[in-house]
Amino acid sequence: MLASNNGDPRQCAANLLKLTRGENPFERIKGIDAAITDAPSASAQYDAIEEAEWVIDTYEPRVEIEGIDFDAQEAQSGDFSTITQIKLREEEDNE
């Protein structure tokens, strides 16, 4: 991820979206806030999108978010797993 710059960026971003905030003992703010699941589904969807954007922008600068969405049926039942489209950022050559 950001610190070690290893692994496939798409896989690193997917792993970040699976983390719950507080799960990583050395980086307590890394991950998605679990309190979102207790909020009303209409506002929780927007909160989860903001959380996903923040965690990817903060911890995986090698990718860019193209879009984030939910499966409406699953969101109504409390599953706020995101459907995230990302693309690799083009690195600039400083030669």
mmCIF file with all atom_site columns, C-alpha atoms in Angstrom, residues 12 18 29 41 47 61 67 70-71 74 90-91:
data_model
loop_
_atom_site.group_PDB
_atom_site.id
_atom_site.type_symbol
_atom_site.label_atom_id
_atom_site.label_alt_id
_atom_site.label_comp_id
_atom_site.label_asym_id
_atom_site.label_entity_id
_atom_site.label_seq_id
_atom_site.pdbx_PDB_ins_code
_atom_site.Cartn_x
_atom_site.Cartn_y
_atom_site.Cartn_z
_atom_site.occupancy
_atom_site.B_iso_or_equiv
_atom_site.pdbx_formal_charge
_atom_site.auth_seq_id
_atom_site.auth_comp_id
_atom_site.auth_asym_id
_atom_site.auth_atom_id
_atom_site.pdbx_PDB_model_num
ATOM 1  C CA . CYS A 1 12 ? -4.731  -3.170 -2.304  1.00 0.00 ? 12 CYS A CA 1
ATOM 2  C CA . LYS A 1 18 ? -12.829 -4.774 3.349   1.00 0.00 ? 18 LYS A CA 1
ATOM 3  C CA . ILE A 1 29 ? -8.311  5.055  11.295  1.00 0.00 ? 29 ILE A CA 1
ATOM 4  C CA . SER A 1 41 ? -30.082 3.203  4.963   1.00 0.00 ? 41 SER A CA 1
ATOM 5  C CA . ASP A 1 47 ? -21.688 7.973  4.354   1.00 0.00 ? 47 ASP A CA 1
ATOM 6  C CA . PRO A 1 61 ? -2.711  6.893  -4.254  1.00 0.00 ? 61 PRO A CA 1
ATOM 7  C CA . GLY A 1 67 ? -17.472 5.424  -9.460  1.00 0.00 ? 67 GLY A CA 1
ATOM 8  C CA . PHE A 1 70 ? -24.461 -0.112 -4.020  1.00 0.00 ? 70 PHE A CA 1
ATOM 9  C CA . ASP A 1 71 ? -26.775 -2.965 -4.731  1.00 0.00 ? 71 ASP A CA 1
ATOM 10 C CA . GLU A 1 74 ? -28.604 -5.456 -0.248  1.00 0.00 ? 74 GLU A CA 1
ATOM 11 C CA . GLU A 1 90 ? -0.740  7.223  -14.783 1.00 0.00 ? 90 GLU A CA 1
ATOM 12 C CA . GLU A 1 91 ? 2.648   7.875  -13.255 1.00 0.00 ? 91 GLU A CA 1
#
